[in-house]
Structures are given as structure tokens and as C-alpha cells.
C-alpha positions as a printed Julia matrix, in Angstrom:
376×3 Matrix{Float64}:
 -29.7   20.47   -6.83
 -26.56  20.93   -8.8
 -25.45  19.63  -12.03
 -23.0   17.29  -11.34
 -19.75  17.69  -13.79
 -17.26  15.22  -12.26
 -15.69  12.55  -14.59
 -18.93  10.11  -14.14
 -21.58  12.82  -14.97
 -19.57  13.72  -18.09
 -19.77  10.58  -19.73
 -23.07  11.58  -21.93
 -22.42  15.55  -21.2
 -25.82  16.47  -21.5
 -28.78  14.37  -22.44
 -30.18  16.69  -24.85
 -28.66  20.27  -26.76
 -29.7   23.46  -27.28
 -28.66  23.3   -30.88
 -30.17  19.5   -31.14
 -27.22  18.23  -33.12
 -25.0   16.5   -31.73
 -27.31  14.09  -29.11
 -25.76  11.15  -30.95
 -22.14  12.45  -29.77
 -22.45  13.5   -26.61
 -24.97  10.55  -25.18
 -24.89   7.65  -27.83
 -28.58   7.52  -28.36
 -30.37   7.88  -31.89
 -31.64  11.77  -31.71
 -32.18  14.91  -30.81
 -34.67  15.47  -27.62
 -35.33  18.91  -26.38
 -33.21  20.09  -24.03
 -35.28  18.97  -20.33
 -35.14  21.93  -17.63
 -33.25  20.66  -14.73
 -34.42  20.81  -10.83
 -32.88  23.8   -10.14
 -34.37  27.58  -10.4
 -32.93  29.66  -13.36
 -31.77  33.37  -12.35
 -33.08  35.84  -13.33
 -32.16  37.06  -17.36
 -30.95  40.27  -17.63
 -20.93  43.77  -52.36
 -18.9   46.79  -53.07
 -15.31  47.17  -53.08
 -13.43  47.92  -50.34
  -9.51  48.31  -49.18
  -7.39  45.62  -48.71
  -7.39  44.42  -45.03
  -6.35  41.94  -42.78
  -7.44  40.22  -39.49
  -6.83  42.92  -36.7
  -4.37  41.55  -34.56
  -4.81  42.01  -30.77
  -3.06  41.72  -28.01
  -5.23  39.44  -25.87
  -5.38  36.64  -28.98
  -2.89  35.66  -31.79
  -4.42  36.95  -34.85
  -5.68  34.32  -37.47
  -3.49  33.19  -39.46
  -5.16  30.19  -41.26
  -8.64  28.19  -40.95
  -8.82  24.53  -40.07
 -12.45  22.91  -40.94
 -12.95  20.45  -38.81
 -14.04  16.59  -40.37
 -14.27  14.53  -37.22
 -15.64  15.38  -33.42
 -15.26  12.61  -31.06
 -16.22  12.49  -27.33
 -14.95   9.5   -24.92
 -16.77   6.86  -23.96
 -17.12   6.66  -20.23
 -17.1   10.08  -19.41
 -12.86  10.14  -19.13
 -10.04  11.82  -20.87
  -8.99  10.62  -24.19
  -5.17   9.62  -23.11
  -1.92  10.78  -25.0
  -1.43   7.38  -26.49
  -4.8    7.35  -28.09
  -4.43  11.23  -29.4
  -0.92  10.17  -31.0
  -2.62   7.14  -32.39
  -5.56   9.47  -34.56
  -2.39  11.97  -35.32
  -0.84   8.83  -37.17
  -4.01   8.09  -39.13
  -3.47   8.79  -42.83
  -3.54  11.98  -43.7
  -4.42  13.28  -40.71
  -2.83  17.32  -40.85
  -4.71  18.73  -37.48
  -5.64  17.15  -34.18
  -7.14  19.08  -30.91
  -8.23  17.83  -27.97
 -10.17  20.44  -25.71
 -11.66  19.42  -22.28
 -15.54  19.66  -21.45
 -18.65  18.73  -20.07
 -22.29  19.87  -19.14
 -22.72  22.87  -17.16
 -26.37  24.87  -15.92
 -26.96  28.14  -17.62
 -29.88  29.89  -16.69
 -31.1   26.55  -15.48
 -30.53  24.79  -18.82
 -28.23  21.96  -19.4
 -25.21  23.06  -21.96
 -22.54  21.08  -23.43
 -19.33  23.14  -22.91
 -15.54  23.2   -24.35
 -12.73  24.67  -22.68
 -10.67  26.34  -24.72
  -7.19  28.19  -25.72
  -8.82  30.73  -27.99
  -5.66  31.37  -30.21
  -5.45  28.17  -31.38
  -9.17  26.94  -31.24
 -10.43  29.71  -33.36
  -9.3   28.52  -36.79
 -11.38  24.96  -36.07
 -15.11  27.11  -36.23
 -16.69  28.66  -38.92
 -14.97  31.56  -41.21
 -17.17  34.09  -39.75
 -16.58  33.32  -36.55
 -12.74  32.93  -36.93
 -12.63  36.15  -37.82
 -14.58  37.75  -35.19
 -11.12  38.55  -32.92
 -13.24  40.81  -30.29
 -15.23  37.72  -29.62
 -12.3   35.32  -28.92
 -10.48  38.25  -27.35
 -13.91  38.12  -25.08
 -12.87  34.2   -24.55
  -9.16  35.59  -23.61
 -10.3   37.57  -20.89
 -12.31  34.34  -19.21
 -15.86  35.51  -20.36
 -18.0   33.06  -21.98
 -19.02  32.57  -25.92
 -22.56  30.91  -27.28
 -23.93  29.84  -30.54
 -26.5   32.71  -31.2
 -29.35  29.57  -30.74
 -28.2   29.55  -27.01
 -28.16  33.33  -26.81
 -31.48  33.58  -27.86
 -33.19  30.43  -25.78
 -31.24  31.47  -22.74
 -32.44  35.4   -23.48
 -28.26  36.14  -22.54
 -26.85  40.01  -22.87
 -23.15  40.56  -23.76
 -21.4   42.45  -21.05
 -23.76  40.56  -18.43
 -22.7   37.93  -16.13
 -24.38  35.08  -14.93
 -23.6   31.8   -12.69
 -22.33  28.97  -14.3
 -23.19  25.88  -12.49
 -20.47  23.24  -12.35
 -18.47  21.53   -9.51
 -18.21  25.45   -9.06
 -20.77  28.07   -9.6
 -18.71  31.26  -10.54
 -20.37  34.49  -11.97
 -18.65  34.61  -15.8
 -19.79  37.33  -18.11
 -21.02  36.78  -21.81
 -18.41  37.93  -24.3
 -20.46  37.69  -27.38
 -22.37  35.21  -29.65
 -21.03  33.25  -33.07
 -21.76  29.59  -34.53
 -19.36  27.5   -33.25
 -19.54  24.44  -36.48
 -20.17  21.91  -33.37
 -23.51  20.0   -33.77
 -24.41  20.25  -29.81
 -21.87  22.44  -28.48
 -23.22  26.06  -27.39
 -20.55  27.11  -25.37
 -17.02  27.98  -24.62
 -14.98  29.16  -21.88
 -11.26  29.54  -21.63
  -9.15  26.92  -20.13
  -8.67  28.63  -16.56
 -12.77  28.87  -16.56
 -12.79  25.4   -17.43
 -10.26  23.68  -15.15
 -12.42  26.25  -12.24
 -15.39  24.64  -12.88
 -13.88  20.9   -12.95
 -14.42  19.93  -16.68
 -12.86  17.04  -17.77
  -9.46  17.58  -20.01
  -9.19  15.93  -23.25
 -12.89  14.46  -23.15
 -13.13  15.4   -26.83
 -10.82  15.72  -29.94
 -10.92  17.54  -33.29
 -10.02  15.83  -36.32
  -8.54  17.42  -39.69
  -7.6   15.18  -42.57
  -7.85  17.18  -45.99
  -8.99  14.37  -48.5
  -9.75  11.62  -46.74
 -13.37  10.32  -46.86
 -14.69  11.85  -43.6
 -16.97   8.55  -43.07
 -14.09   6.22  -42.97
 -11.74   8.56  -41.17
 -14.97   8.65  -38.48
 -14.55   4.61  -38.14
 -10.79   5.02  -37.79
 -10.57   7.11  -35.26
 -13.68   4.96  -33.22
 -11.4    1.95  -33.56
  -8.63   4.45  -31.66
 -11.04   5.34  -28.87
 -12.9    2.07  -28.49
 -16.21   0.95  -27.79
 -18.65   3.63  -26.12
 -16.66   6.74  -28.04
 -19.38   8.42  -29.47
 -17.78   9.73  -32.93
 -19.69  12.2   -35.36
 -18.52  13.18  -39.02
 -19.3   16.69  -39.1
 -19.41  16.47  -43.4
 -23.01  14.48  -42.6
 -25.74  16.24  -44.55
 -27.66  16.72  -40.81
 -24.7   18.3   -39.58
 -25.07  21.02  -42.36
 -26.3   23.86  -41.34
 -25.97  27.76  -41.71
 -28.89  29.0   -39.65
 -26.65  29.1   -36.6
 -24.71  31.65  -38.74
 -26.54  34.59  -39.37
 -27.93  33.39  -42.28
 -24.26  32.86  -43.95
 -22.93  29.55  -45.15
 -21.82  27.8   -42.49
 -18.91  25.44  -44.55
 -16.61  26.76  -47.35
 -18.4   23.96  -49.28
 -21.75  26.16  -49.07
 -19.6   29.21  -49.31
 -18.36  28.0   -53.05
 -22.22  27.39  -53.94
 -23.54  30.67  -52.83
 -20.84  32.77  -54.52
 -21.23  30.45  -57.76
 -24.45  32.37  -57.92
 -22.77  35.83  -58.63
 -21.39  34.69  -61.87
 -24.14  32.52  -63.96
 -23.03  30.1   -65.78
 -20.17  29.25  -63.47
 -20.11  25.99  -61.49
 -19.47  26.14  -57.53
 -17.38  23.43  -58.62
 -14.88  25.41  -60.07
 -14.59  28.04  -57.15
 -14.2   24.13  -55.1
 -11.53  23.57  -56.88
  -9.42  26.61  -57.27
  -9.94  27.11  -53.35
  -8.31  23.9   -52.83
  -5.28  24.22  -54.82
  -4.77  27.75  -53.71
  -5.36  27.08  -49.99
  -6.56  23.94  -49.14
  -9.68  25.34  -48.37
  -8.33  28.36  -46.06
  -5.74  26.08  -44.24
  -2.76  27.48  -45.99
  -3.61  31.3   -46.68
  -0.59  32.66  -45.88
   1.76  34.98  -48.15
   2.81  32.91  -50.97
   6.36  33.65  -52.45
   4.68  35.29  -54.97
   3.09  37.75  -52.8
  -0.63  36.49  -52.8
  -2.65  35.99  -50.08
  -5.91  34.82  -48.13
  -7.88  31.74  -48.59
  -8.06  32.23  -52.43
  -4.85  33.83  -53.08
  -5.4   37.02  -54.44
  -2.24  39.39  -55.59
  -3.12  42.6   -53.34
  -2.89  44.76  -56.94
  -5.77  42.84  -57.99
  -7.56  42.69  -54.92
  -7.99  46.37  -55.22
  -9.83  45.91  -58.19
 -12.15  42.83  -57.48
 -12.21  42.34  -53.69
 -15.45  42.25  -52.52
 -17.34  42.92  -49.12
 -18.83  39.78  -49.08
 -20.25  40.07  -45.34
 -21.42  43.59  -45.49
 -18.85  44.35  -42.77
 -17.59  47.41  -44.15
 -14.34  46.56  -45.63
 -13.19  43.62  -48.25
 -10.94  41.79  -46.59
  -8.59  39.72  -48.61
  -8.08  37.35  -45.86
 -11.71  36.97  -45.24
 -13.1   34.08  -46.98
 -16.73  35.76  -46.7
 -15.04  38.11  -49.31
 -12.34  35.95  -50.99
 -14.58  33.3   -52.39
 -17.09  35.87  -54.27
 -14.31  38.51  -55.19
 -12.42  35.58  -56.92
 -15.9   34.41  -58.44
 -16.11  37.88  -59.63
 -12.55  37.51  -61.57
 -13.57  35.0   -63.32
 -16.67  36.2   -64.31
 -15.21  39.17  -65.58
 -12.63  36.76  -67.42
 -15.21  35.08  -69.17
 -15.82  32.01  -66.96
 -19.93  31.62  -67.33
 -19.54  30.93  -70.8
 -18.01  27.69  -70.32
 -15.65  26.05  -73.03
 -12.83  27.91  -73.93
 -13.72  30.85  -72.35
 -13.91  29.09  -69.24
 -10.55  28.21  -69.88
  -9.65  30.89  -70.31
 -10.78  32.67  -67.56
  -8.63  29.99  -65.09
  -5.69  30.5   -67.26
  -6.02  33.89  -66.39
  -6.25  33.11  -62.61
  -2.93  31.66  -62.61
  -0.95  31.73  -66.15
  -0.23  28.08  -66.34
  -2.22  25.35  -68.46
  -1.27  23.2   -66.09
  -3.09  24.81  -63.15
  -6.24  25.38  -65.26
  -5.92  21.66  -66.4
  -5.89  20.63  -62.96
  -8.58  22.78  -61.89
 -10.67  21.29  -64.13
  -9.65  17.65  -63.25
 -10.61  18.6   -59.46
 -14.26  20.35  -60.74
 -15.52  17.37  -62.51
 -13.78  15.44  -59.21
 -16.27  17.38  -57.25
 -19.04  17.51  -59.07
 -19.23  13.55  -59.32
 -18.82  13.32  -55.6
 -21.27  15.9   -55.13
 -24.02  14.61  -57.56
């Protein structure tokens, strides 16, 4: 029997996931039950320094340019699309910088149940996790119609890259595995392009992405449930449950827990203060761009003194200014060198010398102690 993926079966996607996050989303009940089997029969498995680099561009996917962390994920009630009127609605909501609406629904992989987005993977790249954003073979993979899993799904499903394997929808076609990265989606283990998608009859616009830099994400989660109605099941993806880097490798899995583990390079100096710098710089990776000073990457580095402090952060081979796996400890590096675990003056110093303005470093400051109340 197949696993029906018209709009009625999509209303709860699927009952259970293999990442047992995001039940509450996807189905509107309290937790996480293992994923069941369904009736059918599975088939068969088959920190040194480095030069400054950038995200390889390629010609299947636009090259990142800029990393959107995600606050809100929102499925439809009712197993429909989330119409135009109610996506320019949430776009309206204070605040609000990015919205993206992708289609999905549960498909059968190796006769498991898998919630599934289908996606444009230029675009959809900068909403998951900095390690994965970066990873421009794997949404190249995407590109070229394979598939994509969380590594938990890779493992549980015992999936090879370069394999291929029937994907059971309102179609069943053969779609090879591009690769494995954490997705940042409580529930969600897979993607497939939007041609893979609209083959195997998801349903378009049956979820949407929020971004609102500085809004509380629990009240913008309420606000845009009052835009979808009753039945939306709407998740804030800054809830403590939702936090999780084991999906990653072992690597932080937010800039948030990014900021705390590079703190540790430097003691004495808050994650607070790495909080804050990253947001005035870049908004937390969302504007990383060139400045008109030259500086670039999630933490704004001048490239002449990225040559000096960058930092392989991920072990990848090369310190990549753009990379915030390398950004965030190379600048926690500066400072430390600068004087920053001291504290005091020297602390104050060591922002000055970040950016030569006592207004920046006053501001910093302002926006530490701002996090570190909110984060007691």
C-alpha cells in the first residue's frame, strides 16, 4: 500500500519523525513518537591559520551570499497551501525581514515515513545551519534533482550518496542521494528540488519560514498563528527543545551556540560579547557582504587582518572569512589577543580596537549585558 501524499494526507505530514522534533508541527499532538514502519516492504539498502577564502561559487547553485536563521516554521492546518494573502499578511508583521514558503509533505523512504520540503536550493540554503549553507556540493547535489537528509535519516535509513532509491509519493521515482547535512528543521529529514517535488505531488506552500531579527520569537509564533488560523500548527524554532547540535556533526547548530563555544578560546571573555559584536557587524550572518570599508563575512573582518587571525574553525582545511565556523573564533581570537579576557578597561579596549569608535564599543557593551540578562 502506498503512502498517500495528496492534499488530505498532508494535513499532519507524517505522524511521527525521524529526527522526533517537530511532531507538534507537523500533526498537532503533544510529542514525539517513534517513527511507525508503514505496510509496505522497504528495498533493499545499498585551529590553524589558513588563506583567505570564500564560498566556491558553482554553476549549478548561486553561491552564498548571506545566512538567514530561521525564528518561526509553520505548517497549514488542513493539509492545504498557505494562500498569497496569508503569506503577505506574516511579510507585514513587524519586523518581519525574510519569509519562504516551500511546498511538502510525507513521502516512504526505505519504507519509513519522512517529512519532506521541496525546494529552490539557491535561495533555501541560507535558511539551514552555517555548516550546511556552506556545503555548495551538497545543494549543487539538490540542483541536479537528487535528494538531501539530516545525517539522523542517513544513518536510520542506512542511505549511500551516489545511490538511488524509490521515493514513494503519488509517484514512486528512483532519486539518488546527494549527500547528508542538518537541515535546523525539528522534523524535517529531507529535501528535494522543486521539479522532484511537484513529480511526486507535494503540496506547494504547505509551510513557511519566518525571519524577524529582534522580535521575541514566542510572540512572533502567536502572530503569525493568528495569520494562518486555527489548526496551523506553528513552532518557534528559538525553543530550548528545538536546540540541538547533534544533528550537526557535533558543531553548534545556532550562531547563538556558535558565540558560546568560541567564547571558550579566549577565557575570561563572555559569549556575550562575541553576541553582540556579531549582531552589529552582521546581524548574525544576514548581512555579510563587503562593507564600504572593505570587510567582510559574518563578523566583518578586513582581509589584511584576516591573514593574521583567521582561523580554521571546522577543520576543513582552509579559514574561510566568510565561514562563520571560522569567523566567530578568529574574531574571538582578536580580541583575546587585544586584551579582552581581562575585562574592564582592557576589555574596552580590546572592542575599541575591533572597530576604532567609542561609540561602537559603547554599544557593544549595551547589547552584551542586553544578552546576558535575556540569557540568564
Amino acid at each position: 500500500m502506498l503512502l498517500p501524499v495528496g492534499a488530505a494526507a498532508i494535513a499532519v505530514l507524517a505522524a511521527g519523525s525521524l529526527s522526533g522534533g517537530v511532531y507538534a508541527v507537523v500533526s498537532g499532538h503533544g510529542k514525539a513518537d517513534p517513527v511507525a514502519k508503514t505496510t509496505a516492504e522497504p528495498p533493499p539498502t545499498g585551529a590553524p591559520t589558513g588563506p583567505v577564502t570564500n564560498v566556491a561559487d558553482s554553476g549549478q547553485v548561486a553561491p552564498l551570499r548571506r545566512v538567514v536563521p530561521p525564528d518561526v516554521l509553520a505548517v497549514s492546518g488542513g493539509g492545504g497551501s498557505i494562500g498569497p494573502a496569508q503569506i503577505a499578511k506574516i511579510r507585514k508583521l513587524g519586523k518581519v525581514r525574510d519569509v519562504v514558503a516551500v511546498a511538502g509533505g510525507a513521502v516512504q523512504l526505505q519504507g519509513r515515513a519522512v517529512n519532506t520540503f521541496a525546494v529552490d536550493p539557491s535561495s533555501f540554503r541560507s535558511w539551514t545551519p552555517p555548516g550546511t549553507a556552506k556545503k555548495t556540493d551538497l545543494w549543487a547535489a539538490l540542483a541536479a534533482d537528487q535528494f538531501v537528509v539530516s545525517p539522523t535519516a542517513a544513518e536510520q535509513l542506512q542511505l549511500a550518496k551516489g545511490f538511488q532509491y524509490p521515493i514513494v509519493a503519488k509517484s514512486m521515482p528512483n532519486v539518488m542521494m546527494g549527500g547528508s547535512g542538518s537541515l535546523g528543521l525539528p522534523g524535517i529529514d529531507m529535501l528535494v528540488s522543486r521539479k522532484t517535488g511537484n513529480d511526486m505531488g507535494l503540496v506547494p506552500n504547505v509551510a513557511i519560514m519566518v525571519n524577524a531579527p529582534g522580535v521575541d520569537p514566542a510572540k512572533l509564533s502567536k502572530a503569525v498563528g493568528r495569520v494562518l488560523g486555527v489548526g496551523a500548527n506553528v513552532v518557534n524554532l528559538h525553543d530550548r527543545k528545538y536546540q540541538s547540535p547533534s544533528d550537526n556533526g557535533g558543531k553548534p547548530g545556532s550562531y547563538l551556540d556558535l558565540y558560546k563555544q568560541a567564547a571558550t578560546g579566549c577565557p575570561g571573555l563572555s559569549w556575550t560579547v562575541l553576541a553582540a559584536i556579531g549582531q552589529v557587524e552582521s546581524d548574525h550572518g544576514r548581512n555579510a557582504g563587503r562593507s564600504s570599508a572593505g570587510a567582510l563575512g559574518p563578523m566583518q573582518f578586513m582581509p589584511a587582518t584576516w591573514k593574521t587571525y583567521g582561523v580554521d574553525g571546522d577543520h576543513d582545511g582552509k579559514a574561510d572569512i566568510m565561514n562563520p565556523y571560522d569567523a566567530v573564533p578568529a574574531a574571538a581570537k582578536y580580541l583575546c589577543a587585544n586584551g579582552a579576557g581581562k575585562g574592564g578597561k582592557q576589555l574596552y579596549r580590546a572592542i575599541w580596537h575591533y572597530n576604532h569608535a567609542d561609540w561602537y564599543v559603547q554599544k557593544v557593551l549595551a547589547l552584551a549585558k542586553a544578552y546576558s540578562t535575556r540569557f540568564s
